Coordinates of C-alpha atoms and ligand atoms in Angstrom, one line a residue:
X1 CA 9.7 -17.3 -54.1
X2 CA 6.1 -17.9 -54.9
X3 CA 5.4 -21.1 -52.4
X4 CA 2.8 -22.5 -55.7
X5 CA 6.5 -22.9 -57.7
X6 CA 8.3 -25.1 -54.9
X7 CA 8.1 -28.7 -55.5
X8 CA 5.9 -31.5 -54.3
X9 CA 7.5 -34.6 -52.4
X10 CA 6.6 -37.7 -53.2
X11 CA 8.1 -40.2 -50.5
X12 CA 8.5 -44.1 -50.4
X13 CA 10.5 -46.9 -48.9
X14 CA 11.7 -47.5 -52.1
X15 CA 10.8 -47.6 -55.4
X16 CA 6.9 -48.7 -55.0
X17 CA 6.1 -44.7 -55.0
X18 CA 6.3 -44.7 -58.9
X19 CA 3.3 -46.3 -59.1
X20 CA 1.7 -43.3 -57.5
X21 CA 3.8 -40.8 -58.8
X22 CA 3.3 -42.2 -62.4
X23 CA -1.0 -41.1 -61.6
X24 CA -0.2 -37.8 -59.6
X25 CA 2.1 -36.7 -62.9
X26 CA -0.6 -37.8 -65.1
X27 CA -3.4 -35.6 -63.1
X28 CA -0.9 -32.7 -63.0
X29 CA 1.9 -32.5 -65.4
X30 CA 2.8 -29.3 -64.5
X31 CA 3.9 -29.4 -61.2
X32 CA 7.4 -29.9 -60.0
X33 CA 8.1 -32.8 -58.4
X34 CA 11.1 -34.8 -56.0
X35 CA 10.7 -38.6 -55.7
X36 CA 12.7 -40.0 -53.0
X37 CA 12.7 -43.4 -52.5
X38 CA 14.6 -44.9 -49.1
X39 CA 15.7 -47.7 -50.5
X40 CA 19.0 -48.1 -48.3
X41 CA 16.7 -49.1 -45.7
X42 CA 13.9 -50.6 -47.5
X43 CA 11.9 -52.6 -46.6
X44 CA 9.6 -51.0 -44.0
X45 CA 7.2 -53.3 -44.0
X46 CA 8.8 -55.6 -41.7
X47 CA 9.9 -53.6 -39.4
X48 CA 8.3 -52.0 -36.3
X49 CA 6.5 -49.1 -35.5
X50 CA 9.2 -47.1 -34.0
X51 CA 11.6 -47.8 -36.6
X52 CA 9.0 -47.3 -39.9
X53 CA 7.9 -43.8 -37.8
X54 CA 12.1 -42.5 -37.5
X55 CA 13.0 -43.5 -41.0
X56 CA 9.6 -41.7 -43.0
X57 CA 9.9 -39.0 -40.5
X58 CA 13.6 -38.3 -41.0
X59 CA 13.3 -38.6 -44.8
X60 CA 10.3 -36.3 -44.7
X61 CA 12.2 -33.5 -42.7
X62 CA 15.5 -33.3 -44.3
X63 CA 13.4 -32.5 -47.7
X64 CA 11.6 -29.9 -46.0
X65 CA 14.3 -28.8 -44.7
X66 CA 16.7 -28.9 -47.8
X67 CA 13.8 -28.4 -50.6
X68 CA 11.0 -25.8 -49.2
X69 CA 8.7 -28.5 -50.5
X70 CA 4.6 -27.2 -50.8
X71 CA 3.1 -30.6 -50.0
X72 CA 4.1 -34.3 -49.9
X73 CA 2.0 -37.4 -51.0
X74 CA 3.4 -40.0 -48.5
X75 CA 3.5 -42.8 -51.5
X76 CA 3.8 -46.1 -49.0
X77 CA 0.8 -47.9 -47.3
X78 CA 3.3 -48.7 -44.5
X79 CA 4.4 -45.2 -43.8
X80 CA 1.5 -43.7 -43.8
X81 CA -0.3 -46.1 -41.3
X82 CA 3.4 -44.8 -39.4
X83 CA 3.7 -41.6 -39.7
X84 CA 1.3 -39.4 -41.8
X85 CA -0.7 -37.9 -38.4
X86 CA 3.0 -37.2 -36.6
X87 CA 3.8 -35.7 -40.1
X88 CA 0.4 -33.2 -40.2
X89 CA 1.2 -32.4 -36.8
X90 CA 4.2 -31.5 -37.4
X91 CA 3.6 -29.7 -40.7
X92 CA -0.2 -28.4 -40.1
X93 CA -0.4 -25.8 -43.0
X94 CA 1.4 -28.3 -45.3
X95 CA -1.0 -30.6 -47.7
X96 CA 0.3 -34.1 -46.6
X97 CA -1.5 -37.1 -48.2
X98 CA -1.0 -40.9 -47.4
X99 CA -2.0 -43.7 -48.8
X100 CA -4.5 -46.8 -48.2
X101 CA -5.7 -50.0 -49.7
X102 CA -8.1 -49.3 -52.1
X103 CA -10.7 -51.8 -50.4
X104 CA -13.7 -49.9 -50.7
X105 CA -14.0 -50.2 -54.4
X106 CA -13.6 -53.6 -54.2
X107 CA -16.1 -54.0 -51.7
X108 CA -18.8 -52.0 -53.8
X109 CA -18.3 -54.1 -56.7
X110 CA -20.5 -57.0 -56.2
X111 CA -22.6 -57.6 -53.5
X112 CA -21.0 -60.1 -51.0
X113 CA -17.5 -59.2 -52.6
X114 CA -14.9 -61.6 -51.5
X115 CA -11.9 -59.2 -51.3
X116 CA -8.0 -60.1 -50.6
X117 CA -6.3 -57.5 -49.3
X118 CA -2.1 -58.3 -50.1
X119 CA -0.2 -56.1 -48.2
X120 CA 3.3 -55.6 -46.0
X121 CA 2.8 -57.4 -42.6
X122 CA 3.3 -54.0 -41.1
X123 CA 0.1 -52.5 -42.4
X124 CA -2.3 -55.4 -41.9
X125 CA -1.4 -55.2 -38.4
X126 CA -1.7 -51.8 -37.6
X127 CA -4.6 -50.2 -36.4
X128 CA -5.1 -48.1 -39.7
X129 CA -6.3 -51.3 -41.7
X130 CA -8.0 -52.5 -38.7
X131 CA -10.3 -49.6 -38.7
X132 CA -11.0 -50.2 -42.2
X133 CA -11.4 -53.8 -42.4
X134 CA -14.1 -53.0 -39.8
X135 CA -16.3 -50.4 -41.6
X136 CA -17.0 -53.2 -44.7
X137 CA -17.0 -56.5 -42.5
X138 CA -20.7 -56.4 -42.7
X139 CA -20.8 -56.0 -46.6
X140 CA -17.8 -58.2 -47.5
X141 CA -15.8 -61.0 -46.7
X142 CA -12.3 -59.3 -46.4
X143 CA -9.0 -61.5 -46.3
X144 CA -5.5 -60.1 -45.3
X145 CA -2.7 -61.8 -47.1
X146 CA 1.0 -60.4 -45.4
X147 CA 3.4 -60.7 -48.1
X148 CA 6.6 -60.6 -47.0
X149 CA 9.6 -60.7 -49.6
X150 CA 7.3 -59.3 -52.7
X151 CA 8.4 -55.8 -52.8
X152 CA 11.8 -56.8 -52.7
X153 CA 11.1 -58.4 -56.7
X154 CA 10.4 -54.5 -57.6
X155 CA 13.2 -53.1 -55.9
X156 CA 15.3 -55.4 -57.9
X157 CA 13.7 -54.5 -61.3
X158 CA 12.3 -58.1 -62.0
X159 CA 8.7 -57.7 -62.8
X160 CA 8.4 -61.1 -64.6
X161 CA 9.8 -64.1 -65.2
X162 CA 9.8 -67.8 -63.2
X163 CA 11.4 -67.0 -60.2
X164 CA 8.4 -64.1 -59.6
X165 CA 5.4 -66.8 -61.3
X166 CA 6.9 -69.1 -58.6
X167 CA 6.5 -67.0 -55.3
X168 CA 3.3 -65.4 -56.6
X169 CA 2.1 -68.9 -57.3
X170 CA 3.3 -69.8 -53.4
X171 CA 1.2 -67.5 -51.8
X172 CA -1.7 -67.1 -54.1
X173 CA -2.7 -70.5 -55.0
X174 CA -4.5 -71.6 -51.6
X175 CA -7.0 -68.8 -52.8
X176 CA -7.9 -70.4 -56.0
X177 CA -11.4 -71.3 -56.4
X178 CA -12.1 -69.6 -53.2
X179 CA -14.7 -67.6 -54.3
X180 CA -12.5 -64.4 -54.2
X181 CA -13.8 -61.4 -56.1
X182 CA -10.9 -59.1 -55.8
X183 CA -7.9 -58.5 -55.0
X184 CA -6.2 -55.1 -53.8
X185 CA -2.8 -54.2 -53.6
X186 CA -2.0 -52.3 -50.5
X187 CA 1.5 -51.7 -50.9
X188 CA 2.5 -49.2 -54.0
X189 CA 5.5 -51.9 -55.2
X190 CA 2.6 -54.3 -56.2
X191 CA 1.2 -52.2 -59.3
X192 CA 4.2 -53.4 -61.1
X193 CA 3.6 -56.6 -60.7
X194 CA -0.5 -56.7 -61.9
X195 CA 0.7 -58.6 -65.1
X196 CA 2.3 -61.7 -63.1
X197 CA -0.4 -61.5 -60.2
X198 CA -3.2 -61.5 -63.0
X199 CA -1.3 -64.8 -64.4
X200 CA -2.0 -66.9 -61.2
X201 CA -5.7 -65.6 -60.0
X202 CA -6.9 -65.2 -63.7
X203 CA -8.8 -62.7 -65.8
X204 CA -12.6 -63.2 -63.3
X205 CA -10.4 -61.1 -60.4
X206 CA -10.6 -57.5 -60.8
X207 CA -7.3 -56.0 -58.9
X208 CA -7.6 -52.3 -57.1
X209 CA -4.7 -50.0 -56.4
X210 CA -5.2 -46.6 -54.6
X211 CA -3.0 -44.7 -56.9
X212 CA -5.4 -42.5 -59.0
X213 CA -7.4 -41.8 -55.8
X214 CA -4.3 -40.9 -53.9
X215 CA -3.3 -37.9 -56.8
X216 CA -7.0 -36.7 -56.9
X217 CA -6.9 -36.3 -53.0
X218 CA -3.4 -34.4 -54.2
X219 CA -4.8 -32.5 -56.4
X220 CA -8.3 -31.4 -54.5
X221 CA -6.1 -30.4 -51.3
X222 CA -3.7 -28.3 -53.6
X223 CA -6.6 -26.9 -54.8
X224 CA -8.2 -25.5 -51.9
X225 CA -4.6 -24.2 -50.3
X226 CA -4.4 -22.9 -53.6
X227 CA -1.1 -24.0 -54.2
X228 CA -1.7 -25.5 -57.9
X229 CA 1.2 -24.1 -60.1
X230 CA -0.5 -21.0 -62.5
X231 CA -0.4 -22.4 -65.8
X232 CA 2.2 -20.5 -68.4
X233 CA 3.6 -20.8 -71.2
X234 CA 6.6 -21.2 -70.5
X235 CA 6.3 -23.0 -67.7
X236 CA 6.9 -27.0 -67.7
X237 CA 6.9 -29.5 -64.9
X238 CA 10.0 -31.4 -63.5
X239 CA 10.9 -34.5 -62.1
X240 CA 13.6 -35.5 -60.3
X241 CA 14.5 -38.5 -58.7
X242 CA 16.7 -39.4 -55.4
X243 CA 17.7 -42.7 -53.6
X244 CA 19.1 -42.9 -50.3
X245 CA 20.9 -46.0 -51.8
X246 CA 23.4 -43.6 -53.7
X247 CA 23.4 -46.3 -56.2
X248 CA 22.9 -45.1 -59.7
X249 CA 21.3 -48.6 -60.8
X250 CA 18.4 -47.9 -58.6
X251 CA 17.9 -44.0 -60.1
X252 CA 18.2 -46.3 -63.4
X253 CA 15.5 -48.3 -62.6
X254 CA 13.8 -45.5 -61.0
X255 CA 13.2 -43.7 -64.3
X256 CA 12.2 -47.4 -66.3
X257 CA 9.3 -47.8 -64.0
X258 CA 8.5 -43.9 -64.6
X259 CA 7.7 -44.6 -67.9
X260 CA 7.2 -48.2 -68.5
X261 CA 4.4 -48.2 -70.9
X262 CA 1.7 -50.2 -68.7
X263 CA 1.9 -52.7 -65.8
Ligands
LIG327 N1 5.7 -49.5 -50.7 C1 5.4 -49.8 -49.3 C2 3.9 -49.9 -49.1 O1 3.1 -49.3 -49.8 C3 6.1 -51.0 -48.7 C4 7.3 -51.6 -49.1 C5 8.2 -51.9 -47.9 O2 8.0 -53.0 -47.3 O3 9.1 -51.1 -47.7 O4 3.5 -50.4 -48.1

């Protein structure tokens, strides 16, 4: 079979991948896709390196393996800071893309941007965010907010409501009136929660994800393999979802945060 007609994996710790997927589908509806979201061991993002590096590399290979996938958008800020150089090293003539917090845009927009980066404790630590933290520390004041226990309001399908305002209010509020200019979410759950972030810092704070940048990367790298499916008419794109969880509720909820409306 014509490698341009296998799929493309889309990977995450759990559900937080939709976010991404939901921008990569949008760009190219054509494609075929397989989101598969590791939710029986989720979360990554506090665990350590050698753990975070077995589980995405594991997940990674057995869809290789099982799926002749043509390229994989590593949809988790945590596993790519992990694994994605292992993974193109292991995989060299596959197009594998990661992700990152989206901190340059918010450092462009306004000079002497205040910018709070919210993101698993795993990735601020890691050497990845270092890196980047460093190249704007001259343009921006850049603060990195760990939030532990945030992505687990996603996984369980609650993207409102007090219990959410409560927490977010917690760990945002000692930023208020801070001077802080924006905010980025560096973990792909977050997206889903813009609406109830946006209630506690206000409508001043602009908020960055990286999700449309991660599926144009997708879609140039595609591009220059040549890999993009040929357009036909009778050709339509797929989607399918998997869960290591086995649990249907989570393939559920999957499919609502597909196609939620906006977030
Ligand atoms: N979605 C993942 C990320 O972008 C992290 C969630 C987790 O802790 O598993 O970092």
């Amino acid at each position: 079979m014509d490698l341009k007609e296998s799929p493309i994996l889309v990977f995450d710790s759990g559900m937080g991948g939709i976010s991404v997927l939901r921008e990569i589908v949008r760009l190219m509806p054509d494609e075929k896709y397989i989101y598969f979201g590791d939710s029986a061991n989720a979360p990554y993002g506090t665990k350590d390196m050698a753990q975070v590096r077995q589980l995405t590399i594991s997940c990674v290979t057995n869809m290789v393996k099982q799926r002749k996938i043509k390229a994989a958008a590593i949809a988790c800020n945590t596993a790519t800071s992990a694994a994605v150089k292992t993974l193109r090293t292991m995989y060299p003539s596959m197009p594998i893309v990661g992700v990152e917090p989206a901190v340059k845009p918010a450092v462009m927009a306004e000079d002497h941007a205040c910018v709070l980066v919210m993101a698993t404790p795993f990735t601020l630590k890691e050497k990845k965010f270092h890196d980047l933290e460093q190249r704007y520390l001259d343009q921006a004041r850049i603060i990195p907010l760990p939030c532990p226990g945030l992505m687990e309001f996603v996984e369980a399908g609650i993207l409102e409501g007090e219990k959410l305002d409560r927490f977010l209010r917690d760990l945002l509020s000692p930023y208020r009136g801070k001077g802080v200019t924006g905010i980025v979410l560096g973990c792909t759950h977050y997206p889903f929660l813009k609406k109830a972030i946006r209630k506690v810092v206000g409508p001043s704070v602009q908020i960055y994800d990286g999700g449309y940048g991660t599926a144009k990367e997708l879609q140039r790298r595609l591009k220059k393999e040549d890999l993009l499916r040929e357009p036909g008419p009778e050709k339509t794109g797929s989607l399918e979802f998997l869960n290591s969880s086995g649990k249907e509720e989570l393939l559920a909820l999957s499919k609502r945060l597909f196609t939620l409306p906006e977030f």
